Short mmCIF file of C-alpha atoms in Angstrom, two decimals:
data_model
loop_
_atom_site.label_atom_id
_atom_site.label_comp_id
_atom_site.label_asym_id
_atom_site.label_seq_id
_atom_site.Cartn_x
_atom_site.Cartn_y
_atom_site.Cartn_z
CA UNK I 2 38.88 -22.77 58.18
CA UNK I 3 36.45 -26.18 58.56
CA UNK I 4 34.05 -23.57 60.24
CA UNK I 5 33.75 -21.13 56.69
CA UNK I 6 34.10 -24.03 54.80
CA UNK I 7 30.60 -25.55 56.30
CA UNK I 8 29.38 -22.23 56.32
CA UNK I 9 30.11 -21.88 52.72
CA UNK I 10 28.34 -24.89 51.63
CA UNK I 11 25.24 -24.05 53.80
CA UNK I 12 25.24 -20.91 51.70
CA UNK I 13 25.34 -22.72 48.63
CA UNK I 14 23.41 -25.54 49.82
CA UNK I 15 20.65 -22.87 50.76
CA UNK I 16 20.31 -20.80 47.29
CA UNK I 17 17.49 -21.96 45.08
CA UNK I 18 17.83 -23.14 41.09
CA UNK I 19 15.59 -20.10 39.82
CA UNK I 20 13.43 -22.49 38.05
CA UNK I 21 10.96 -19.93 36.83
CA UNK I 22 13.17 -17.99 35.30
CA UNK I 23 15.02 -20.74 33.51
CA UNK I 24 11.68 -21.82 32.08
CA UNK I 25 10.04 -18.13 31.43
CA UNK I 26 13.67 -17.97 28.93
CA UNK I 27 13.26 -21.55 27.42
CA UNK I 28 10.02 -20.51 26.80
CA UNK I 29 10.47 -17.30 25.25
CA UNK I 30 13.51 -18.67 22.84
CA UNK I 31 10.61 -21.38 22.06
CA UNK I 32 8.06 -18.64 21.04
CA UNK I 33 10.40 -16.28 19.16
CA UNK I 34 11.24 -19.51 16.86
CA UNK I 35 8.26 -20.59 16.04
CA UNK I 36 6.73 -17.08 15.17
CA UNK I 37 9.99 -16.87 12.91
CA UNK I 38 8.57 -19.97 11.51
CA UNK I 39 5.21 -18.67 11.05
CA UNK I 40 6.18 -15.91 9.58
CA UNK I 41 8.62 -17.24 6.74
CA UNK I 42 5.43 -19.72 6.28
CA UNK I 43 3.05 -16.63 5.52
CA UNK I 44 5.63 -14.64 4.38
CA UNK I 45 3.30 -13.94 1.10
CA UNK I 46 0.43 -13.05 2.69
CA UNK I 47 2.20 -10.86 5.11
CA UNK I 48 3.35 -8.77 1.95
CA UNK I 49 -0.02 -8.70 0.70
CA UNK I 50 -1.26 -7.36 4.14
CA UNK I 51 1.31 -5.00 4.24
CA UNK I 52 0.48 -3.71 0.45
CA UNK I 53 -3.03 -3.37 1.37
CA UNK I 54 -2.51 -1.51 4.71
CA UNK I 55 -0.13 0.99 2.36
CA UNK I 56 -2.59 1.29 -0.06
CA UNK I 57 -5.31 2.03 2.43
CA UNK I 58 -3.64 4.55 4.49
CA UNK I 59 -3.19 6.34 0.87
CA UNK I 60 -6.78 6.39 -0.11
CA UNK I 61 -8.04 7.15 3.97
CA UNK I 62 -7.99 10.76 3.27
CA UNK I 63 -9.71 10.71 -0.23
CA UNK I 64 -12.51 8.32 1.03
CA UNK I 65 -13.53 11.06 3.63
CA UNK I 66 -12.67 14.18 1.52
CA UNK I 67 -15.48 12.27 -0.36
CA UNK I 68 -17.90 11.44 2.58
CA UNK I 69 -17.77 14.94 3.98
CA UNK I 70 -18.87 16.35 0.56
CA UNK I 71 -20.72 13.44 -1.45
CA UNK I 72 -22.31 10.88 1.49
CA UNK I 73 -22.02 12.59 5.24
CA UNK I 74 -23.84 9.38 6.47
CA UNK I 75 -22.83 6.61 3.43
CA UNK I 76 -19.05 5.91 4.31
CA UNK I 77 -20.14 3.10 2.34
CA UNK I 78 -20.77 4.89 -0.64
CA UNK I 79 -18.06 6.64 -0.22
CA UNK I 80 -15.45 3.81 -0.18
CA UNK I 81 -17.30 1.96 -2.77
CA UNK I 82 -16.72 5.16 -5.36
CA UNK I 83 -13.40 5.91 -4.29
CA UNK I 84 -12.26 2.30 -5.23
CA UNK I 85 -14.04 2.07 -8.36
CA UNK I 86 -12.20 4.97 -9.68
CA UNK I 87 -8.98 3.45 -8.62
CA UNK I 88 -9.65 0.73 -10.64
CA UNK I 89 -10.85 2.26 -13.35
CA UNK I 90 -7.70 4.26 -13.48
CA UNK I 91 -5.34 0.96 -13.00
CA UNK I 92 -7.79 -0.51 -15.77
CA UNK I 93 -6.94 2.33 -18.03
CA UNK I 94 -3.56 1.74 -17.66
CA UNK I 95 -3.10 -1.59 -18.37
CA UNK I 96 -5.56 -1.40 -21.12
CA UNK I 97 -3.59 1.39 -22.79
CA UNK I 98 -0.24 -0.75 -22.31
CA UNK I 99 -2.05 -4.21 -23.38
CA UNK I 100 -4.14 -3.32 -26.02
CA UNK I 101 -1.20 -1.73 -28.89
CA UNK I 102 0.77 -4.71 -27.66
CA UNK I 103 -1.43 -7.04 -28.58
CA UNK I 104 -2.22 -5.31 -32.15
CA UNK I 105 1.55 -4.94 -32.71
CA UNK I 106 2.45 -8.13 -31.76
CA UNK I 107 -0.09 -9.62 -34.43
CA UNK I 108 1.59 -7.24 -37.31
CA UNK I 109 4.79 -8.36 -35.90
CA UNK I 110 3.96 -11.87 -36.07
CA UNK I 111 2.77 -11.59 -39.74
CA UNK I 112 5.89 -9.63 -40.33
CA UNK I 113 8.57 -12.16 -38.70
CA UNK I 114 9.26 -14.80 -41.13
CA UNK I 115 10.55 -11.90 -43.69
CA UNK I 116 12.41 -10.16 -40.76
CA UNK I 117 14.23 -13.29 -39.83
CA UNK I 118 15.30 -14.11 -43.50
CA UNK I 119 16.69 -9.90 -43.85
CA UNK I 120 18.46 -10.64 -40.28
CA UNK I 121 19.97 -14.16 -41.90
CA UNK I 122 21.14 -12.66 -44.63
CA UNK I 123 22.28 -9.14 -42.85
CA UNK I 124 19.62 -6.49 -44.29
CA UNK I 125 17.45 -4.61 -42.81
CA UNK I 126 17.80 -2.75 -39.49
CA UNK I 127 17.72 -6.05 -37.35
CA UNK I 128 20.40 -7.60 -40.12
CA UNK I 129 22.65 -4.55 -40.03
CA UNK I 130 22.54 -4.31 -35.99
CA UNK I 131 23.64 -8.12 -35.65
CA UNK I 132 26.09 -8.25 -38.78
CA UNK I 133 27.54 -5.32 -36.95
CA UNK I 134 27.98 -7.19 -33.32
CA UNK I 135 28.99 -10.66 -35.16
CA UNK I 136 25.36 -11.87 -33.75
CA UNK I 137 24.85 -14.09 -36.76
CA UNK I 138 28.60 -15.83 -36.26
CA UNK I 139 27.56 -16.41 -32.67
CA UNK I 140 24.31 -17.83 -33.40
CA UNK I 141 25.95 -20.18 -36.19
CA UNK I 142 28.52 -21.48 -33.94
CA UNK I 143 26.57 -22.18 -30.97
CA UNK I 144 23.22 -23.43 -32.64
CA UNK I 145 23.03 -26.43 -30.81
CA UNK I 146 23.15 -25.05 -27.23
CA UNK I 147 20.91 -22.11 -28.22
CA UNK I 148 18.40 -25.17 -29.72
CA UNK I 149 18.34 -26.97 -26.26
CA UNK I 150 18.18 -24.00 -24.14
CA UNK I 151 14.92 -23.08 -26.24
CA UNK I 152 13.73 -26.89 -25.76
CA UNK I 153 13.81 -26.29 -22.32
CA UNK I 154 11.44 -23.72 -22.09
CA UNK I 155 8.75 -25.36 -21.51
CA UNK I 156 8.72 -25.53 -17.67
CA UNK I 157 9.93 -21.58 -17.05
CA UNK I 158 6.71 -21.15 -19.10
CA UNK I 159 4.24 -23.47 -17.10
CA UNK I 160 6.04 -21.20 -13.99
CA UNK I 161 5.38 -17.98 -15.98
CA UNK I 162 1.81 -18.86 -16.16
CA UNK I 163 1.53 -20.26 -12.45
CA UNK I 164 3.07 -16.39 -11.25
CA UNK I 165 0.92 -14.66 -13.31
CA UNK I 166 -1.98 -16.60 -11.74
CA UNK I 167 -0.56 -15.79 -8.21
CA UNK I 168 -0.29 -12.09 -9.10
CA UNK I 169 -3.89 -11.99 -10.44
CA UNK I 170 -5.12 -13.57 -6.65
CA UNK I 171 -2.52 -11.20 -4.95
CA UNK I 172 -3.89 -8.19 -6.87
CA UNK I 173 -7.42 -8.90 -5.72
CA UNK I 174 -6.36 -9.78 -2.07
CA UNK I 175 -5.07 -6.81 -1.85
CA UNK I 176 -7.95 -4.81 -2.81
CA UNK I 177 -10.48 -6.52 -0.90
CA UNK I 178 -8.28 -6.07 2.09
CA UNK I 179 -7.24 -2.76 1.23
CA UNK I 180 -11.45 -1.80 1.22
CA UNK I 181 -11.83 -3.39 3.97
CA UNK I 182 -9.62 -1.48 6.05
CA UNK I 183 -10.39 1.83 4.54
CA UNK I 184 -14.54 0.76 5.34
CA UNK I 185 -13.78 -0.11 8.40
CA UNK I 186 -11.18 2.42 9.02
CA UNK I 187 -12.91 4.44 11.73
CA UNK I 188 -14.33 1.76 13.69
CA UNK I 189 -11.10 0.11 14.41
CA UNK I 190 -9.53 3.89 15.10
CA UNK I 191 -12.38 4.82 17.33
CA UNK I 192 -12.27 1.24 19.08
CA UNK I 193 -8.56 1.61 19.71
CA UNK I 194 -8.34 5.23 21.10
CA UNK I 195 -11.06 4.39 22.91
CA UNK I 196 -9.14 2.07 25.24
CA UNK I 197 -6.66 5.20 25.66
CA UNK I 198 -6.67 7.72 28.24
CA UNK I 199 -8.45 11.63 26.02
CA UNK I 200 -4.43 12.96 26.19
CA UNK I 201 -2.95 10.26 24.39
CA UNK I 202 -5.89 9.54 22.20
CA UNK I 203 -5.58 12.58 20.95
CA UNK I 204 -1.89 12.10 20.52
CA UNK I 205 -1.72 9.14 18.23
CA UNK I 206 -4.83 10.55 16.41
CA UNK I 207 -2.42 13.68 15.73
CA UNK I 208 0.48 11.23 14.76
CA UNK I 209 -1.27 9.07 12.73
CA UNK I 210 -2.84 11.86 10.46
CA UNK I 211 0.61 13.12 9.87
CA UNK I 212 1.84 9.64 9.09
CA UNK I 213 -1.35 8.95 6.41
CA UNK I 214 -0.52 12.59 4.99
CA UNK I 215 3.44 11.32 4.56
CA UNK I 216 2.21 8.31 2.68
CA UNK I 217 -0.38 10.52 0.24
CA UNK I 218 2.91 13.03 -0.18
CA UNK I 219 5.25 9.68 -1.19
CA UNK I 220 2.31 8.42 -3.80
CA UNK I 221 1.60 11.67 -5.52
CA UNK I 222 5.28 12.77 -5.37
CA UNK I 223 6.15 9.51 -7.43
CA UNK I 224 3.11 9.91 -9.14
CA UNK I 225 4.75 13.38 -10.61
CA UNK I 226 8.45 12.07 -11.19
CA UNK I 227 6.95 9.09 -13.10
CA UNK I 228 4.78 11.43 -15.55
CA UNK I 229 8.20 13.46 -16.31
CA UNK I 230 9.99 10.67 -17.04
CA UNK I 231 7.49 9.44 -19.19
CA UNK I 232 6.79 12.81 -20.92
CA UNK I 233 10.42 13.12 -21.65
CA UNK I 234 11.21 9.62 -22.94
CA UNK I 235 7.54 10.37 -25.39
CA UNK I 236 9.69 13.68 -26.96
CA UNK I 237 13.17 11.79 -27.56
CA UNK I 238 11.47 8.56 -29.09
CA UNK I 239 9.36 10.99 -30.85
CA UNK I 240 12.25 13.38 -32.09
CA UNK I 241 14.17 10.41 -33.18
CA UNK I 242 11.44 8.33 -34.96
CA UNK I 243 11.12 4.91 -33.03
CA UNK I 244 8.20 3.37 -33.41
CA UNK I 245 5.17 2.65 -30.83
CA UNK I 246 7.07 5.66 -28.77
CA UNK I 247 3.49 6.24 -26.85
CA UNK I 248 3.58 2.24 -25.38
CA UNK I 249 7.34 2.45 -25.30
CA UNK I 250 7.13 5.55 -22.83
CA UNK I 251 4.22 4.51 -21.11
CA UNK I 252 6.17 1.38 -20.20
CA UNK I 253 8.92 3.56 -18.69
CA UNK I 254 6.96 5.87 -16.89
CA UNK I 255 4.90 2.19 -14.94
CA UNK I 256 8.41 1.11 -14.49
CA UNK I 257 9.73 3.86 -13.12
CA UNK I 258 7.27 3.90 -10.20
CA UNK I 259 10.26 1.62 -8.62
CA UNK I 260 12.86 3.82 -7.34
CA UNK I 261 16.48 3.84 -8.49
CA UNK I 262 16.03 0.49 -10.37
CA UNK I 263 13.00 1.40 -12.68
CA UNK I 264 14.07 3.95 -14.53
CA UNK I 265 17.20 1.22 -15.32
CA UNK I 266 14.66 -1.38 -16.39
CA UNK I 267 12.41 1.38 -18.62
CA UNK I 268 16.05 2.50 -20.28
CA UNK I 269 16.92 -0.83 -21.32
CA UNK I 270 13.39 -1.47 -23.01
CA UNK I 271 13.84 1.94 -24.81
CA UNK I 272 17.27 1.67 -25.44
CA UNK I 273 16.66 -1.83 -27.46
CA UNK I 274 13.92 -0.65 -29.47
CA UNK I 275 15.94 2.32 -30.70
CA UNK I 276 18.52 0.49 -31.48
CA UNK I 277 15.90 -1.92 -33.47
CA UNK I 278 14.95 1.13 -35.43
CA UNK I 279 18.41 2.97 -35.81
CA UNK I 280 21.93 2.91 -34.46
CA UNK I 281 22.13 6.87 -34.23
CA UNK I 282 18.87 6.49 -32.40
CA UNK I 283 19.97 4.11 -30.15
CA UNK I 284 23.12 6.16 -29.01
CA UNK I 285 20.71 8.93 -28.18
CA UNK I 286 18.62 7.18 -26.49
CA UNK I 287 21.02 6.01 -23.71
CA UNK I 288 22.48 9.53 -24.01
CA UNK I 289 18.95 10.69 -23.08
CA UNK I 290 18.48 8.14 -20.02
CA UNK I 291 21.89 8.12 -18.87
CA UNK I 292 21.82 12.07 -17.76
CA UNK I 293 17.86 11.40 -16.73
CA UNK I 294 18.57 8.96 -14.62
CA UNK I 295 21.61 11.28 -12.85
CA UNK I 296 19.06 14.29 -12.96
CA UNK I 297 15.90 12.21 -11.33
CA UNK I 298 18.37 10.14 -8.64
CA UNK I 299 19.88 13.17 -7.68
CA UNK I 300 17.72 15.98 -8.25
CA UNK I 301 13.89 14.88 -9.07
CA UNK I 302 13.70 12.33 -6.65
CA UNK I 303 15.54 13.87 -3.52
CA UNK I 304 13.71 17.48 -4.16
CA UNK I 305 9.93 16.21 -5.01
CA UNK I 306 10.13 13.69 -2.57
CA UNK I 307 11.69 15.65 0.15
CA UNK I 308 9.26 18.20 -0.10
CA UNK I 309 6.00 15.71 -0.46
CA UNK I 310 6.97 13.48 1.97
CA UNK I 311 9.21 16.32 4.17
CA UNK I 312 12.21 14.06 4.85
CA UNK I 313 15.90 15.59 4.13
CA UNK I 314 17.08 14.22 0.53
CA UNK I 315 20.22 12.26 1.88
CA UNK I 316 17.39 10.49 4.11
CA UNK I 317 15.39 9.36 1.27
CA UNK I 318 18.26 8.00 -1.08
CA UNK I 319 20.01 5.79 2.64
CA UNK I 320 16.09 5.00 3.37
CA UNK I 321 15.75 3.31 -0.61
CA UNK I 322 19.48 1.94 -0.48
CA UNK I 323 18.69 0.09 2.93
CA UNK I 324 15.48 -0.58 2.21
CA UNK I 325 16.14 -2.17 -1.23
CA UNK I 326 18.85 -4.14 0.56
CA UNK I 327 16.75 -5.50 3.01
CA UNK I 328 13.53 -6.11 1.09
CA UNK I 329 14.08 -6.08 -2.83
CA UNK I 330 11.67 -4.26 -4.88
CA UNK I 331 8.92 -4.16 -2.27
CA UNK I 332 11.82 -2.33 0.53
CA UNK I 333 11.99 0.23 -2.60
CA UNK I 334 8.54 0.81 -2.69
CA UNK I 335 7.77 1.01 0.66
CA UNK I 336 11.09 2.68 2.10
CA UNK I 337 10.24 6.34 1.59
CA UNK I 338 6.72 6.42 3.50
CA UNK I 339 8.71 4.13 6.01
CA UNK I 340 11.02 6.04 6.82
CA UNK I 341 8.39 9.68 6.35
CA UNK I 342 6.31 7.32 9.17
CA UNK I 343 9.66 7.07 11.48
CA UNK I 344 10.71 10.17 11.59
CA UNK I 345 6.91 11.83 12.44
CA UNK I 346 6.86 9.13 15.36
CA UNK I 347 10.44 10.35 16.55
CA UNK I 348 9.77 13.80 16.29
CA UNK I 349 6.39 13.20 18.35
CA UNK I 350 8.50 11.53 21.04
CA UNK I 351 11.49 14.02 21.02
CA UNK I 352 8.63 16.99 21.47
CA UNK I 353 6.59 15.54 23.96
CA UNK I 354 10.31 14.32 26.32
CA UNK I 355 12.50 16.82 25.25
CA UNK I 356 11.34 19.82 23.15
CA UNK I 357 8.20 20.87 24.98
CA UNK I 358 7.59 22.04 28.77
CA UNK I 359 5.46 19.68 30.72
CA UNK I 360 2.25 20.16 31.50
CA UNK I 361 2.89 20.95 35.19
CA UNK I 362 6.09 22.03 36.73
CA UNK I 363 7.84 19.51 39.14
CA UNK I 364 10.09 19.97 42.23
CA UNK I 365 13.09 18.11 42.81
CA UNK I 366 15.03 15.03 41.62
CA UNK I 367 11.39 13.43 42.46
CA UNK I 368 9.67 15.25 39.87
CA UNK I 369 6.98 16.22 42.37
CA UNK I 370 4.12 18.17 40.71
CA UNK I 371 4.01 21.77 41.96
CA UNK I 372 0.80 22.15 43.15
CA UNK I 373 1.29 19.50 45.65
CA UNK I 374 4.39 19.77 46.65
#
């Protein structure tokens, strides 16, 4: 018994504290916590990277369907005209969406002091709406917390100006960086498959084209379900006789570039003014939107996308649901192509492991190659 006993201890005595290991881990929690750090720290300009890098893989294609048939040699050029046009197009847009607001809200502003004194004393379309919901008894019995809340609204508006100022120096980040990395696009490509062995180059060339083509599907795919939704909201405003139904659609068909929640936000907006102009108009309206929104969520959405971006249509609504989850409105925008860009790099992987023969036959549980064995 004393003799295992001392032979015991030796044993123990004998065995080493793996200090490398215990430091390698230390270590490695260390890192893993601090680039968590980092990362919340630059958390902003990680979105903007990954908006440009979206954005970029979307216009790759176009920038050398251009070079191949405008500038062979002038990439350059290319780029340069590619991006111009975008921005002429986003220019458009706003401009079409800023410029009647502006005009309106001028008319609107001349016209306010006689539309508050109709609402006061219940005429008008605005007086009949709130006389109808007991607006005006609201409003009279809670004057004084409605008059602070609106003396406070001072610093949400110093905010509103200090986010629109961050959006303006996002926006341009994100297009610099986005031209950047469409100029320099083949460089880096070539640089990096250069460092891989002809087989696999070749492979993730073959990957990543399919994964650029998902993205293009995803942008011109929302692209289309926007313009219907647009188009349609145009012909009820229209039919019913709201006013400013142009700006009024062409703010639903921007906001419904968001998945699921857009078309929500766009309905609201149109919804209100209808209701502005007429009650009857109003209750169309959200009859309109309410079996649009079923129709696009369920139908549009799942069939366009499914076939731009070629994912199954219960993928793309669990991709957005996760995705918006996860990430907000950005997860929403982003989810579809993310999920297009999975499933090409799983199906890659399941055909080169699984789903296609190998290159050379192998014997045994070895996997010798044939020729030499």
């Amino acid at each position: 018994m004393q003799s295992a006993a001392r032979g015991y201890s030796a044993v123990v005595t004998n065995e080493r504290v793996p200090v490398r290991t215990i430091a390698a881990t230390i270590a490695m929690i260390l890192g893993t916590v601090l680039t968590l750090l980092v990362i919340i720290q630059i958390k902003r300009v990680l979105i903007w990277v990954v908006i440009a890098v979206f954005f970029a893989v979307a216009l790759y294609p176009v920038v050398g369907w251009v070079q191949r048939r405008v500038a062979p040699r002038h990439r350059s050029v290319a780029t340069l005209a590619v991006f111009l046009v975008a921005i002429a197009v986003i220019a458009g847009v706003v401009t079409a969406f800023v410029v009647p607001l502006a005009r309106e809200g001028s008319v609107f502003a001349a016209k306010a002091p006689d539309l508050i004194e109709q609402a006061r004393q219940g005429r008008g379309p605005v007086g009949e709406l709130l006389t109808r919901f007991n607006v005006l008894d609201y409003v009279q019995r809670n004057e004084a917390q409605i008059r602070q809340f609106a003396t406070g609204l001072g610093t949400p508006a110093l905010s509103a100006v200090r986010t629109a100022a961050e959006t303006v120096v996002g926006f341009v980040t994100i297009i610099v960086l986005a031209y950047l990395l469409v100029l320099q696009g083949p460089t880096m490509v070539h640089g990096t498959l250069g460092m891989l062995p002809p087989a696999r180059a070749e492979r993730v060339r073959r990957v990543g084209s399919d994964c650029a083509k998902a993205v293009t599907g995803y942008i011109s795919g929302n692209l289309l379900i926007s313009v219907i939704c647009g188009v349609l909201t145009y012909i009820v405003l229209l039919l019913m006789g709201v006013p400013f139904a142009g700006l009024i659609a062409l703010f639903v068909a921007i906001a419904d570039l968001v998945p699921l929640v857009g078309a929500t936000v766009g309905a609201v907006v149109a919804a209100a003014a209808a209701f502005v102009h007429s009650v009857p108009a109003g209750i169309v309206v959200i009859v309109f939107f309410v079996v649009y929104q079923q129709a696009e969520n369920h139908l549009l959405q799942p069939v366009i996308l499914s076939r731009t971006v070629d994912l199954n249509p219960l993928t793309v609504i669990l991709a957005i649901l996760v995705a918006v989850e996860l990430a907000g409105i950005l997860g929403a925008l982003l989810a579809i192509p993310a999920a297009a860009m999975i499933q090409v790099i799983i199906r890659d992987v399941w055909d080169y492991r699984h789903g296609r023969p190998k290159e050379e036959p192998t014997v045994g549980a070895d996997q010798v190659p044939a020729s030499t064995a």
